[in-house]
Coordinates of C-alpha atoms in Angstrom, one line a residue:
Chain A
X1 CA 0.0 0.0 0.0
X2 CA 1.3 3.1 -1.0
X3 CA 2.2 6.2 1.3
X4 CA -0.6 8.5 -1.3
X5 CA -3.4 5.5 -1.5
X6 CA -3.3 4.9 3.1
X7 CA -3.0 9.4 3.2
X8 CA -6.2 9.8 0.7
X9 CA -8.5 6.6 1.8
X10 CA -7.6 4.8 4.3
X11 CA -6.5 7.5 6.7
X12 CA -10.2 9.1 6.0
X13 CA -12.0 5.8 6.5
X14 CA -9.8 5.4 10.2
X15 CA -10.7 8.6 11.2
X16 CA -14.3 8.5 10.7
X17 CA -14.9 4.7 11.6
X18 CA -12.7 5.3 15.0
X19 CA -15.2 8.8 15.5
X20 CA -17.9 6.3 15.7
X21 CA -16.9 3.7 17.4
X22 CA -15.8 6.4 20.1
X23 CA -19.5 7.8 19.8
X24 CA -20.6 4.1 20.8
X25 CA -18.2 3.1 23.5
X26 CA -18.9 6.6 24.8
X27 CA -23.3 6.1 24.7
X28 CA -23.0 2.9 26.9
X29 CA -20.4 4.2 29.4
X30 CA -22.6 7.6 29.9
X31 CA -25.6 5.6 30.0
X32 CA -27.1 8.7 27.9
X33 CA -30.8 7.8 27.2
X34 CA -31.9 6.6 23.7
X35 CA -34.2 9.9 23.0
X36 CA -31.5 12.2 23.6
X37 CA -28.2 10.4 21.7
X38 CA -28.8 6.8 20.3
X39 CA -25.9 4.8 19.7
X40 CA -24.4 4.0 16.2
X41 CA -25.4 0.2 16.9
X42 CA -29.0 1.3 17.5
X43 CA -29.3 3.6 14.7
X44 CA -28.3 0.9 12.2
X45 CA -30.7 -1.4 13.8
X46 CA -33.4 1.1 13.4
X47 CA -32.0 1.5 9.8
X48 CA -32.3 -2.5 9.6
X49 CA -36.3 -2.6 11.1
X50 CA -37.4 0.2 8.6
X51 CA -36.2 -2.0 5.4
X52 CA -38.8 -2.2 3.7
X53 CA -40.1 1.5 3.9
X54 CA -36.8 3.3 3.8
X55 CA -36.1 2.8 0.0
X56 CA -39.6 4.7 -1.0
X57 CA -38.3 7.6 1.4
X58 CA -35.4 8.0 0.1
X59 CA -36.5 7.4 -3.7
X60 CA -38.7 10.2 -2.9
X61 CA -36.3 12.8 -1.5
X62 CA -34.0 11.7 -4.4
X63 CA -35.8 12.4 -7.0
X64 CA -36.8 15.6 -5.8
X65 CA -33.1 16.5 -5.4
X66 CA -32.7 15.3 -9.0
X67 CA -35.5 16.6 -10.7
X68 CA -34.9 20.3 -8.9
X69 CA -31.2 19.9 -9.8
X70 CA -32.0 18.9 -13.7
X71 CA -34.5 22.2 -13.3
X72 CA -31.8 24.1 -12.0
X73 CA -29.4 23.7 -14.8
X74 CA -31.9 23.7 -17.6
X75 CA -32.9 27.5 -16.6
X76 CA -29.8 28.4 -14.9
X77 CA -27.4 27.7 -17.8
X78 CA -29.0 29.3 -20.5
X79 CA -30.4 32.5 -18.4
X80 CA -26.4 33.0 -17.4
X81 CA -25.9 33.2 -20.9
X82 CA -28.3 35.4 -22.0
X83 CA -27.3 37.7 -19.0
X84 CA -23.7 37.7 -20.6
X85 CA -24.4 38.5 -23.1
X86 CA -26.9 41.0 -23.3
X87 CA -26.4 44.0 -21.2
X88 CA -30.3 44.9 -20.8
X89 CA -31.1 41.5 -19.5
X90 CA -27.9 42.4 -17.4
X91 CA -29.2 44.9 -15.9
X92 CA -32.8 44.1 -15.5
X93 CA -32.9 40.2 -14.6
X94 CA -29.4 40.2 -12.4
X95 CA -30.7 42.6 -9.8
X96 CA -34.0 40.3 -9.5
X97 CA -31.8 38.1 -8.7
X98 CA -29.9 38.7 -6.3
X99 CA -33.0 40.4 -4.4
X100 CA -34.6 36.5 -4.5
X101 CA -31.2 35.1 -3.6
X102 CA -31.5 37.1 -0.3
X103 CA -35.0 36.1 0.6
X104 CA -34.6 33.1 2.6
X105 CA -35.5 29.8 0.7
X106 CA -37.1 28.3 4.0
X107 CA -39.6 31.2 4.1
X108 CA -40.4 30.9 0.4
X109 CA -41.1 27.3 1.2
X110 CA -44.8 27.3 2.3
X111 CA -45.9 29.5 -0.3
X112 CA -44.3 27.0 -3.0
X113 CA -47.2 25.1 -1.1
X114 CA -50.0 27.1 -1.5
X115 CA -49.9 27.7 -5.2
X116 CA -48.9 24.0 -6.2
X117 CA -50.4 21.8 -3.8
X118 CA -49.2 19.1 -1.5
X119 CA -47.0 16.6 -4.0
X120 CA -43.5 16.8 -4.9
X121 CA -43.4 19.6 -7.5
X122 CA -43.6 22.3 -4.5
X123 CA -40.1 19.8 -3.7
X124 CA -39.2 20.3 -7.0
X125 CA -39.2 23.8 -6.9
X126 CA -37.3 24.8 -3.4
X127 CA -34.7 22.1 -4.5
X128 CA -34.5 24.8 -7.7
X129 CA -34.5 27.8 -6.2
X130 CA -31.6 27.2 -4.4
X131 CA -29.8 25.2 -6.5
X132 CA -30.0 27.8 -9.2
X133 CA -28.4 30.6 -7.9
X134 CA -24.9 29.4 -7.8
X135 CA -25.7 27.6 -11.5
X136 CA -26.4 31.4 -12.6
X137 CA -23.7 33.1 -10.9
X138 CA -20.9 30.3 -11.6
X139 CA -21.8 30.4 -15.3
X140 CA -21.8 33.9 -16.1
X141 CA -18.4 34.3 -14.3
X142 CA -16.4 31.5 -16.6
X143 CA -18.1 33.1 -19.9
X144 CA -16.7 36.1 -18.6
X145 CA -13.2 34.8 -17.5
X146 CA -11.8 34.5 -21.1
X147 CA -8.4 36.0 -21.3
X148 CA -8.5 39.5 -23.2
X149 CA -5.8 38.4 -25.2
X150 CA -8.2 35.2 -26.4
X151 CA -10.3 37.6 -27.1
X152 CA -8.6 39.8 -29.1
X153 CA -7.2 37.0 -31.0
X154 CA -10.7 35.9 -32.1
X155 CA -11.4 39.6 -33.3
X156 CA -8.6 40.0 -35.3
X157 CA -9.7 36.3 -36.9
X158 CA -13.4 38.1 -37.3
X159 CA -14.9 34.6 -35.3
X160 CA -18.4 34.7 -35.5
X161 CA -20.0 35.2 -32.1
X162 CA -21.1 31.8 -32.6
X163 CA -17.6 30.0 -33.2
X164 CA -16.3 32.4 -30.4
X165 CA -19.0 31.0 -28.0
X166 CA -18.9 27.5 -29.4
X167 CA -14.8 26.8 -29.4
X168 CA -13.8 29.7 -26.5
X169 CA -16.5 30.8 -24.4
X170 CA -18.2 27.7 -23.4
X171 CA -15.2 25.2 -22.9
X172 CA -13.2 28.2 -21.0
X173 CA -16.4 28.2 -18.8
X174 CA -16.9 24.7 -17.8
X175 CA -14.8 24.4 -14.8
X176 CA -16.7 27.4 -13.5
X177 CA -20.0 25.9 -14.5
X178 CA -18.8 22.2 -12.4
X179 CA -18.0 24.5 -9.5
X180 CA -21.0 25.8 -9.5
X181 CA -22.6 22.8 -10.0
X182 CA -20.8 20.9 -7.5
X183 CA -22.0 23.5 -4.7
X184 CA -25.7 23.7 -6.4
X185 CA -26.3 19.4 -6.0
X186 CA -25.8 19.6 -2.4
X187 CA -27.9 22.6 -2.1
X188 CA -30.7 20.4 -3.8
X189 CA -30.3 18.3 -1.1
X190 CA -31.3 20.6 1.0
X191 CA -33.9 22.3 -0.7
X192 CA -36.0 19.1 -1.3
X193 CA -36.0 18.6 2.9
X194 CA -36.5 21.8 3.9
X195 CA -39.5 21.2 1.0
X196 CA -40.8 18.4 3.0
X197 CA -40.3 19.7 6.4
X198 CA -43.2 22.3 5.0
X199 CA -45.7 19.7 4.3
X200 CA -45.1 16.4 3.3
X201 CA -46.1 12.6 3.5
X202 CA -43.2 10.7 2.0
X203 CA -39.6 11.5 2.3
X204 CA -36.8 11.2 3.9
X205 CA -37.3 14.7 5.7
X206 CA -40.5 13.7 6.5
X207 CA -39.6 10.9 8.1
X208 CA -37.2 13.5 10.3
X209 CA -39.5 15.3 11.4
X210 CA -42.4 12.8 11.9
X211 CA -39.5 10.4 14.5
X212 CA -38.4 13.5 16.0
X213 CA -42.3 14.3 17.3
X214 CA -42.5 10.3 18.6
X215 CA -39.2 10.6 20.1
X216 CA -37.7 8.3 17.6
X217 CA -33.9 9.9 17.8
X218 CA -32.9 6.9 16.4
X219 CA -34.9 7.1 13.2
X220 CA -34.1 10.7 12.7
X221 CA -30.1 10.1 12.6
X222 CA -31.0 6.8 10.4
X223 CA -32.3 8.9 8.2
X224 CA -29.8 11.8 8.6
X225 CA -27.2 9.1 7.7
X226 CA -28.8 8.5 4.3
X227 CA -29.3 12.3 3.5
X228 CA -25.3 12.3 4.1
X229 CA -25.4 9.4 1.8
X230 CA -27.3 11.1 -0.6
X231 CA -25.1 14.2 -0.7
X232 CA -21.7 12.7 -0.8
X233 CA -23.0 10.1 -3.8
X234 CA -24.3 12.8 -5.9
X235 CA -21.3 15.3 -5.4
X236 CA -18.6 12.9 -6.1
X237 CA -21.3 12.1 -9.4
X238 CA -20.6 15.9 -10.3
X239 CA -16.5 15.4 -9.4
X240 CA -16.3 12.7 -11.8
X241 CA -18.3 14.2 -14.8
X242 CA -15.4 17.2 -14.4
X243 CA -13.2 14.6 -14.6
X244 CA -15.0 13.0 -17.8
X245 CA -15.8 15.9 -19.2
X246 CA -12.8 18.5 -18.6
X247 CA -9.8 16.6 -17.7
X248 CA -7.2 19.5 -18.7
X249 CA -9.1 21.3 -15.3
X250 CA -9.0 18.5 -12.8
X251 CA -5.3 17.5 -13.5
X252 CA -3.9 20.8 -13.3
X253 CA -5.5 21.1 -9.8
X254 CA -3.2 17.9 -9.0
Chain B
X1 CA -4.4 46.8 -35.5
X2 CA -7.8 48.3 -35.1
X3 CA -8.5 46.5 -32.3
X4 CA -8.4 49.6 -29.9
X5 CA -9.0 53.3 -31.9
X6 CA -5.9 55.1 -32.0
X7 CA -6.5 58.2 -29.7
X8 CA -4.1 60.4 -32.2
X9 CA -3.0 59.8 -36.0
X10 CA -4.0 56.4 -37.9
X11 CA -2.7 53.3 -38.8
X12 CA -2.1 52.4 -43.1
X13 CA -1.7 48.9 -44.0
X14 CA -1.4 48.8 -48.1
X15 CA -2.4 52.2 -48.7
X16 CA -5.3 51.5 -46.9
X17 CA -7.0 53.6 -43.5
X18 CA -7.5 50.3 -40.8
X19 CA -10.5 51.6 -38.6
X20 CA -11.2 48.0 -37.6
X21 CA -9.3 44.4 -37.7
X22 CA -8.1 43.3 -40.7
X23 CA -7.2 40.1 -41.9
X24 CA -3.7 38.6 -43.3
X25 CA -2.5 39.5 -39.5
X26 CA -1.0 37.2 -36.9
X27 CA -0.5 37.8 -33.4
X28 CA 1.9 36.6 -31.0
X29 CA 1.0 37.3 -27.8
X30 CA 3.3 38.0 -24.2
X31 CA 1.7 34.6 -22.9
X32 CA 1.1 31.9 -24.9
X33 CA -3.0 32.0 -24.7
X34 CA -3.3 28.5 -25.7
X35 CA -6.8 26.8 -25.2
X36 CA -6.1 24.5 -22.2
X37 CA -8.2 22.0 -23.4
X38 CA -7.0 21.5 -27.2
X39 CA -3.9 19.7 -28.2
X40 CA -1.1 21.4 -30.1
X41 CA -2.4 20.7 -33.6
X42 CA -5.5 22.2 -32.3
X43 CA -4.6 25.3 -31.1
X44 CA -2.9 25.8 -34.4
X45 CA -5.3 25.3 -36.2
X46 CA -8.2 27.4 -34.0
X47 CA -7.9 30.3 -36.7
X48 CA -9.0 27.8 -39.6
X49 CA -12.1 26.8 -37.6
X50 CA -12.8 30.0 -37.0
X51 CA -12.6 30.9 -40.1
X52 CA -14.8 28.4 -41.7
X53 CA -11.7 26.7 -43.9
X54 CA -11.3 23.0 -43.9
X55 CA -9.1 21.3 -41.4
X56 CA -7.8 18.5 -43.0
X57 CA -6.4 21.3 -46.3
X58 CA -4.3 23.0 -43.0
X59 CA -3.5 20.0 -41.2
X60 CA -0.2 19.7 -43.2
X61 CA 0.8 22.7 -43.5
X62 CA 0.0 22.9 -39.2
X63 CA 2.4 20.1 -38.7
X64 CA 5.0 21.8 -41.4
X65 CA 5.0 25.0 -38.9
X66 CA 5.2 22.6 -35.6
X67 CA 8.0 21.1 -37.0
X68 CA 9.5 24.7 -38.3
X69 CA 9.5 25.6 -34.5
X70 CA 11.1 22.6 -33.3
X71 CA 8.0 20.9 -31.9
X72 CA 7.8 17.9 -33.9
X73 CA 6.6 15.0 -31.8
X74 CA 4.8 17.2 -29.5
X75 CA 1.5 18.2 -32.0
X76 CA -0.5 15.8 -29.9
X77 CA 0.7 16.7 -26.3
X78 CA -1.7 19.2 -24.6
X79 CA -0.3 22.8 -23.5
X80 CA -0.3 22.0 -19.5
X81 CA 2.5 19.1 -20.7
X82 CA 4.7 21.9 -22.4
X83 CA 7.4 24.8 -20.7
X84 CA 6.6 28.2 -21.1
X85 CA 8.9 28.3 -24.1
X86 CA 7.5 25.8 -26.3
X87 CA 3.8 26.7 -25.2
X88 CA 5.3 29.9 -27.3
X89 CA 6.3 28.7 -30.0
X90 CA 3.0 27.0 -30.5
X91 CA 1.4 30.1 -30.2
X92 CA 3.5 31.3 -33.1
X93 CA 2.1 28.6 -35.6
X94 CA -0.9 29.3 -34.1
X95 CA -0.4 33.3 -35.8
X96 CA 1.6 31.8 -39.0
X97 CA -1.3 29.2 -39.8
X98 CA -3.8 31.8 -41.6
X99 CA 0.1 32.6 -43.6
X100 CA -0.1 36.4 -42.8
X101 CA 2.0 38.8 -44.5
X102 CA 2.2 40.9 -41.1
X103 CA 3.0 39.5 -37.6
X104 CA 2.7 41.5 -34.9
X105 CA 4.3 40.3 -31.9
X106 CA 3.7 42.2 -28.4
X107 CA 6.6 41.3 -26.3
X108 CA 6.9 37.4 -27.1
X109 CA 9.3 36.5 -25.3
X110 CA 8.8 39.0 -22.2
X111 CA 7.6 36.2 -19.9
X112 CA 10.5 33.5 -20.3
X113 CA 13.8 33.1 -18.6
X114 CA 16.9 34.8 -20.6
X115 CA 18.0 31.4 -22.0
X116 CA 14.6 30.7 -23.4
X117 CA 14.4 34.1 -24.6
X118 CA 18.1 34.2 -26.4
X119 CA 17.0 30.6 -28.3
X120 CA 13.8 31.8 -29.1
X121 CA 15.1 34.7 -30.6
X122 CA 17.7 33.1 -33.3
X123 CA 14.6 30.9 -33.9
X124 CA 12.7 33.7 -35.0
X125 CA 15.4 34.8 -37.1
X126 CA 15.4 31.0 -38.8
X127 CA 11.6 31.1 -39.0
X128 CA 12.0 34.4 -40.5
X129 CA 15.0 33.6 -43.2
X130 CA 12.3 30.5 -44.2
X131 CA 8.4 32.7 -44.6
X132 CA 9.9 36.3 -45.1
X133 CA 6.9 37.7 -43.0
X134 CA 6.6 41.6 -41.7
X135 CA 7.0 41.2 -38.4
X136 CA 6.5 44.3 -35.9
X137 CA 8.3 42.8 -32.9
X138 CA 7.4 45.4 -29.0
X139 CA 10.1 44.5 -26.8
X140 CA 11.7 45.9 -23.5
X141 CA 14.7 44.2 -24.0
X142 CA 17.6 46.5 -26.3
X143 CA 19.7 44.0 -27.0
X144 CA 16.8 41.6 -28.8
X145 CA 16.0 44.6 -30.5
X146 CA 19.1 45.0 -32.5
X147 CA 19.7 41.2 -32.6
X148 CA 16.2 40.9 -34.5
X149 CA 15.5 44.3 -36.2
X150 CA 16.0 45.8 -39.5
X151 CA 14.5 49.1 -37.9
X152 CA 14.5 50.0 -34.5
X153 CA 11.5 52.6 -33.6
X154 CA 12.8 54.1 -30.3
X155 CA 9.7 55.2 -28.1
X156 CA 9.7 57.3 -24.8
X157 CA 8.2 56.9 -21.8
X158 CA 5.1 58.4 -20.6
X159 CA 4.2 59.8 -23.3
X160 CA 4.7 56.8 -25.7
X161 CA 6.2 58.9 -28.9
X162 CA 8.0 58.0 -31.5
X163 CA 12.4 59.1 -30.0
X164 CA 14.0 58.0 -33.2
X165 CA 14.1 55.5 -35.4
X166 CA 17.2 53.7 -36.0
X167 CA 17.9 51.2 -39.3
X168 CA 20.3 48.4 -38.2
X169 CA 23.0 47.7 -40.5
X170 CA 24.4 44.6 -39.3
X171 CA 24.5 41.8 -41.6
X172 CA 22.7 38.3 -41.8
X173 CA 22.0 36.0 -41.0
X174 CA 22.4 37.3 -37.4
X175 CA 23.0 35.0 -34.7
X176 CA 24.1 35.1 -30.7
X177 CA 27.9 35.3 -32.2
X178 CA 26.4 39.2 -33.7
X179 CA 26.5 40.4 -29.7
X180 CA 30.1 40.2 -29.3
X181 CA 30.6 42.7 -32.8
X182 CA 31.8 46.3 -32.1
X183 CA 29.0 47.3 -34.1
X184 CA 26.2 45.7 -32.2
X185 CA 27.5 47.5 -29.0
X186 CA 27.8 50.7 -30.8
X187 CA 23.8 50.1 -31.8
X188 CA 23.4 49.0 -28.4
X189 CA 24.5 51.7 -26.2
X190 CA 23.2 54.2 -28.9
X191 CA 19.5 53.3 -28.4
X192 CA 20.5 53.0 -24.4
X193 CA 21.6 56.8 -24.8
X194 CA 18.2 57.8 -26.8
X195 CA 16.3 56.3 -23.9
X196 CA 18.2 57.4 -20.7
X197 CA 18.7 60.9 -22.3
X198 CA 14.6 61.0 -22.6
X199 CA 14.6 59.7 -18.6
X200 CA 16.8 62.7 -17.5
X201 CA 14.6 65.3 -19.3
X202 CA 11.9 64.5 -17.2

């Protein structure tokens, strides 16, 4: 095993299995009741007794994180780039923006619920709203991070705004765009349980807030571990479509 | 070259007033400006694209000018896997692709060590003696001036005007051997004395 392979995976892996074994040995010798801290041991057998439901849950809160994700790039993309590169849509939509960016999402939330109902498109649409700001924001930054002398060298070729976009402007943007979509998937996350907090009845941040109520502290973390779950799997998704798609970014970062 | 409007006087090329970019110009930038994620080749041939002329026509003539510059070998290797040096000399097939008759280079070799800068500079020369270009060189550096120019336009400081303009006589082909002439110094220390007399004015 090499010095780089135990530093990057196995000295992570120690550190987190030994926080938790710590956590363990540290509920039984406290005696600290069930309701206030449950034990790893008792949250996985919590984990283990609610089998057969979890999967729908967490389907559920997926999908929402998904669908408000795919949302979020589908408008955010293409509204950065109209921002860029018109100045009146500059100055009139970017303003809006950043006034909604500083409302908070959470007390957006219940209104979501009042004009779409009760099902997962009012999930759909918190796990949007913030995931789309940093899409936006990201975006129109790398189209604008071009070097002048790039630039310049497409003017005195006489590129069509097209080829400049199309070979230049996009491709120099892409790392900017990951960033931002890196920080936007785990925003989704949240957005689609702060979505069912507000009024649900599937989900795995309804199922949070329902254990919570009865007490269930152990069904609450169980749940809290799989939201982790959820986050890490689908950023590390995002890290390796970088990778994928623009390898001269990642390596350089090496 | 039009990219900027001149705040005083005007710029011919041919007889004719340029206003706005014109075409049958290369560029040689002080940094390379190489797309990161296009191979050599590629970047060379980024001006074709862009100008809606085939690829595969260029593709020879690309790997005639990679190999001009001594980067034969190296038309597949992306920029991050080349120095500083040889990321600019693809940025000068890059300009020679389109086969300008003008090149205009703003301080090309400003950014690289002295040795790179000295080897780079007889290349020029080579690449020069081979495609007989224009080439309007900007440099800080005196001694590259002489080394490389027919003409030397001498400009002063804050205000940028036109000091003199000096026609070097030495004869070529020039190499590194042409800085240990008499002559060269003389050129040398006479554009040094144009400069430093402008300094002392002040």
């Amino acid at each position: 095993m090499s010095r780089r392979v135990f530093r990057r995976y196995v000295l992570p892996t120690l550190t987190i299995a030994g926080l938790i074994a710590l956590w363990q040995v540290l509920c039984v010798v406290l005696d600290i009741p069930v309701w206030l801290l449950p034990a790893p041991s008792l949250i996985f057998q919590k984990l283990v007794e609610w089998g057969d439901k979890l999967p729908l849950h967490t389907w559920v809160t997926l999908y929402e994180t998904l669908a408000g994700f795919a949302l979020a790039i589908a408008v955010g993309i293409p509204l950065a780039i109209l921002i860029v590169y018109s100045e009146v849509l500059q100055n009139t939509i970017y303003p809006i923006l950043v006034i909604f960016q500083s409302v908070p999402k959470v007390a957006i939330a219940p209104l979501f619920l009042v004009w779409v109902g009760y099902g997962a498109i009012s999930k759909i649409l918190v796990a949007f709203l913030v995931a789309f700001f940093p899409i936006v924001v990201d975006t129109a930054t790398g189209l604008n991070a071009v070097p002048r002398e790039l630039m310049e060298l497409m003017k005195v070729l006489r590129a069509s705004p097209y080829h400049i976009f199309k070979k230049i402007r996009f491709p120099a943007a892409l790392p900017h765009i990951f960033s931002g979509l890196k920080v936007a998937i785990t925003l989704a996350v949240i957005g689609a349980v702060i979505g069912e907090f507000v009024g649900s009845d599937k989900g795995l941040g309804y199922l949070i807030l329902i254990s919570s109520s009865h007490m269930d502290t152990g069904l609450a973390f169980g749940s809290m571990a799989i939201l982790a779950v959820i986050g890490i799997g689908l950023f590390v998704g995002v890290a390796w479509l970088e990778r994928v798609i623009c390898p001269w970014q990642t390596t350089e970062h090496q | 070259m039009g990219l900027i409007p001149a705040t005083r006087g005007s710029i011919h090329f041919r007889d004719q007033l340029v206003t706005e970019p014109i075409q049958d110009v290369g560029m040689v930038f002080q940094s390379p400006v190489l797309l990161p994620w296009r191979s050599v080749l590629d970047n060379v041939l980024l001006p074709i694209e862009v100008m809606n002329r085939s690829r595969r026509e260029h593709a020879p003539a690309a790997l005639e000018l990679i190999d001009l510059v001594g980067l034969s070998g190296f038309e597949n290797k992306m920029p991050r896997e080349l120095s500083g040096g040889m990321q600019q000399r693809a940025s000068i097939c890059r300009a020679l692709i389109t086969n300008p008759s003008l090149l205009l280079m703003d301080e090309p070799f400003g950014a690289l060590d002295a040795m790179t800068r000295e080897e780079l500079g007889v290349e020029l020369m080579r690449i020069w003696d081979e495609k007989r270009k224009t080439v309007v060189f900007v440099t800080h550096s005196i001694p590259e001036a002489v080394l490389l120019a027919d003409r030397v336009v001498v400009f002063t400081a804050r205000p940028g005007r036109v000091a003199e303009i000096i026609e070097v006589k030495l004869p070529r082909p020039r190499g590194l051997e042409t800085e240990f002439a008499a002559e060269f110094k003389e050129y040398v220390d006479r554009i040094r004395a144009i400069i430093y007399a402008q300094k002392v004015r002040r």
